Amino acid sequence: MSNIFLIGATGGIGSRLGPMLVAAGHTVTGLHRKPEQADVLQGKGIEPYQGDLMAMTAADFTEATKGHDIIVFSAGAAGSGPDRTTAIDGRGPVKLLEAARANGISRLYLVSAFMDARRDKPQKEGFEHYIKNKRQADNAVAASDLDWVIVRPGTLVSEDGDGRVNAGLAIPYGTVARGNVAAALACLIETPEIKREIIELTDGDTPVGDAVRSFIR
Ligand SMILES: NC(=O)c1ccc[n+]([C@@H]2O[C@H](COP(=O)([O-])OP(=O)(O)OC[C@H]3O[C@@H](n4cnc5c(N)ncnc54)[C@H](OP(=O)(O)O)[C@@H]3O)[C@@H](O)[C@H]2O)c1
């Protein structure tokens, strides 16, 4: 069983993923920024760690992630402005990379975004900046020597999902339930032989376990 540090533990994906990991027998520490979120995390069997991604440095993350085997990054600025997008979606994973290296943590799971998202729709302000930052974080992680996995979900919907997805190296764009993304991440974490992969993910017809295991080479 692993010690997992979950960034974005209170988010739509993270709040579903944390309990899945605990149920699988892992020890999970969840980053949260508001004091009142500590009780909620503890109630789910997750050890709370308070900190703000904007303010935390790579050295702070090195301290926070000491003793962990796996880092999961599922935080996001959620359209709260370009500076926050740069700091959270762009620089956040890079700080975690540094912390992973400093602590000898080899496994990093990054929730990125589907690069083709919304190409056929009028772009919302800041969206191109968001995609650019997601791409830059992916570039840094993919260039590292860690055993990383990058998951690029389509547009997220706030549902638990039916456990059926489409996962592939290059698939048609679509939506995906946050619960299905969490289930795919949980399954990836149970399958450490899947590494150094970028996986596109939408809702689909394949049971999530089968879809994930199709990446075993
Ligand atoms: N929205 C989409 O359609 C879409 C599509 C593809 C990929 N994604 C990506 O999927 C990931 C997860 O999405 P989601 O919907 O689960 O996210 P979400 O519900 O918006 O949650 C974001 C998480 O990040 C945390 N966070 C934000 N700013 C923080 C800070 N300064 N310090 C510490 N934690 C902070 C939030 O904490 P609080 O609880 O304190 O807010 C929350 O736990 C994100 O990386 C997002 O970019 C989104």
CSV table of C-alpha atoms and ligand atoms in Angstrom, one decimal, residues 7-16 31-34 37 51-56 61 73-80 84 88-89 110-114 117 127 130 134 151-158 173 176 178 181, ligand 1:
chain,number,residue,atom,x,y,z
A,7,ILE,CA,-3.4,18.0,-4.5
A,8,GLY,CA,-6.9,19.2,-5.2
A,9,ALA,CA,-8.3,16.8,-2.6
A,10,THR,CA,-11.4,19.0,-2.1
A,11,GLY,CA,-12.2,19.4,-5.8
A,12,GLY,CA,-14.7,17.6,-8.1
A,13,ILE,CA,-12.2,14.9,-9.1
A,14,GLY,CA,-10.1,14.9,-5.9
A,15,SER,CA,-13.0,14.6,-3.5
A,16,ARG,CA,-14.1,11.5,-5.3
A,31,LEU,CA,-3.9,19.4,0.5
A,32,HIS,CA,-6.6,22.0,1.4
A,33,ARG,CA,-6.4,25.7,1.7
A,34,LYS,CA,-9.4,26.5,3.9
A,37,GLN,CA,-12.0,21.7,4.9
A,51,GLY,CA,-1.5,25.1,2.3
A,52,ASP,CA,-2.1,27.4,-0.6
A,53,LEU,CA,-0.6,26.3,-3.9
A,54,MET,CA,-0.2,29.9,-4.9
A,55,ALA,CA,2.1,30.7,-2.0
A,56,MET,CA,3.8,27.3,-1.5
A,61,PHE,CA,6.1,21.0,-1.2
A,73,PHE,CA,-2.1,16.7,-8.9
A,74,SER,CA,-5.7,17.4,-9.6
A,75,ALA,CA,-5.9,21.1,-8.6
A,76,GLY,CA,-7.0,23.9,-10.9
A,77,ALA,CA,-7.7,27.6,-10.9
A,78,ALA,CA,-11.1,26.9,-12.5
A,79,GLY,CA,-11.3,30.1,-14.5
A,80,SER,CA,-10.5,32.4,-11.6
A,84,ARG,CA,-4.1,32.2,-10.8
A,88,ILE,CA,-1.8,26.9,-10.2
A,89,ASP,CA,-2.2,25.0,-13.5
A,110,LEU,CA,-1.2,14.8,-13.4
A,111,VAL,CA,-4.7,15.8,-14.4
A,112,SER,CA,-4.3,17.9,-17.5
A,113,ALA,CA,-6.9,18.8,-20.1
A,114,PHE,CA,-8.0,17.7,-23.5
A,117,ALA,CA,-11.4,21.1,-26.0
A,127,PHE,CA,-9.3,29.7,-22.2
A,130,TYR,CA,-5.4,27.9,-19.6
A,134,LYS,CA,-1.8,23.0,-19.1
A,151,VAL,CA,-4.5,12.2,-17.9
A,152,ARG,CA,-6.2,14.6,-20.3
A,153,PRO,CA,-10.0,14.5,-19.6
A,154,GLY,CA,-12.5,16.1,-22.0
A,155,THR,CA,-14.9,18.7,-20.5
A,156,LEU,CA,-15.8,17.7,-17.0
A,157,VAL,CA,-19.3,17.1,-15.8
A,158,SER,CA,-20.2,17.0,-12.1
A,173,TYR,CA,-13.2,15.0,-27.9
A,176,VAL,CA,-16.4,13.0,-19.0
A,178,ARG,CA,-15.6,13.7,-12.7
A,181,VAL,CA,-11.8,10.5,-14.1
B,1,LIG,N1,-13.4,22.0,-16.0
B,1,LIG,C1,-13.2,21.2,-17.0
B,1,LIG,O1,-14.0,20.9,-17.9
B,1,LIG,C2,-11.9,20.5,-17.1
B,1,LIG,C3,-11.6,19.7,-18.2
B,1,LIG,C4,-10.4,19.0,-18.2
B,1,LIG,C5,-9.5,19.1,-17.2
B,1,LIG,N2,-9.8,19.9,-16.1
B,1,LIG,C6,-8.8,19.9,-15.0
B,1,LIG,O2,-9.1,18.9,-14.1
B,1,LIG,C7,-8.6,19.2,-12.8
B,1,LIG,C8,-9.6,19.0,-11.7
B,1,LIG,O3,-10.8,19.6,-12.0
B,1,LIG,P1,-11.9,19.6,-10.9
B,1,LIG,O4,-13.2,20.0,-11.7
B,1,LIG,O5,-11.9,18.4,-10.1
B,1,LIG,O6,-11.4,20.9,-10.1
B,1,LIG,P2,-12.2,21.8,-9.1
B,1,LIG,O7,-13.5,21.1,-8.6
B,1,LIG,O8,-12.3,23.2,-9.7
B,1,LIG,O9,-11.2,21.8,-7.8
B,1,LIG,C9,-10.0,22.4,-7.9
B,1,LIG,C10,-9.2,22.0,-6.7
B,1,LIG,O10,-8.0,22.7,-6.7
B,1,LIG,C11,-7.9,23.3,-5.4
B,1,LIG,N3,-7.2,24.6,-5.4
B,1,LIG,C12,-7.5,25.7,-6.2
B,1,LIG,N4,-6.7,26.7,-5.9
B,1,LIG,C13,-5.9,26.2,-4.9
B,1,LIG,C14,-4.8,26.8,-4.2
B,1,LIG,N5,-4.4,28.1,-4.4
B,1,LIG,N6,-4.2,26.1,-3.2
B,1,LIG,C15,-4.6,24.8,-3.0
B,1,LIG,N7,-5.6,24.2,-3.6
B,1,LIG,C16,-6.2,24.9,-4.6
B,1,LIG,C17,-9.3,23.5,-5.0
B,1,LIG,O11,-9.4,23.8,-3.6
B,1,LIG,P3,-10.7,24.6,-3.0
B,1,LIG,O12,-11.6,23.5,-2.5
B,1,LIG,O13,-10.1,25.3,-1.8
B,1,LIG,O14,-11.3,25.4,-4.0
B,1,LIG,C18,-9.9,22.2,-5.4
B,1,LIG,O15,-9.5,21.2,-4.5
B,1,LIG,C19,-8.0,20.6,-12.9
B,1,LIG,O16,-6.6,20.6,-13.1
B,1,LIG,C20,-8.7,21.2,-14.2
B,1,LIG,O17,-7.9,22.1,-14.8
B,1,LIG,C21,-10.9,20.6,-16.0
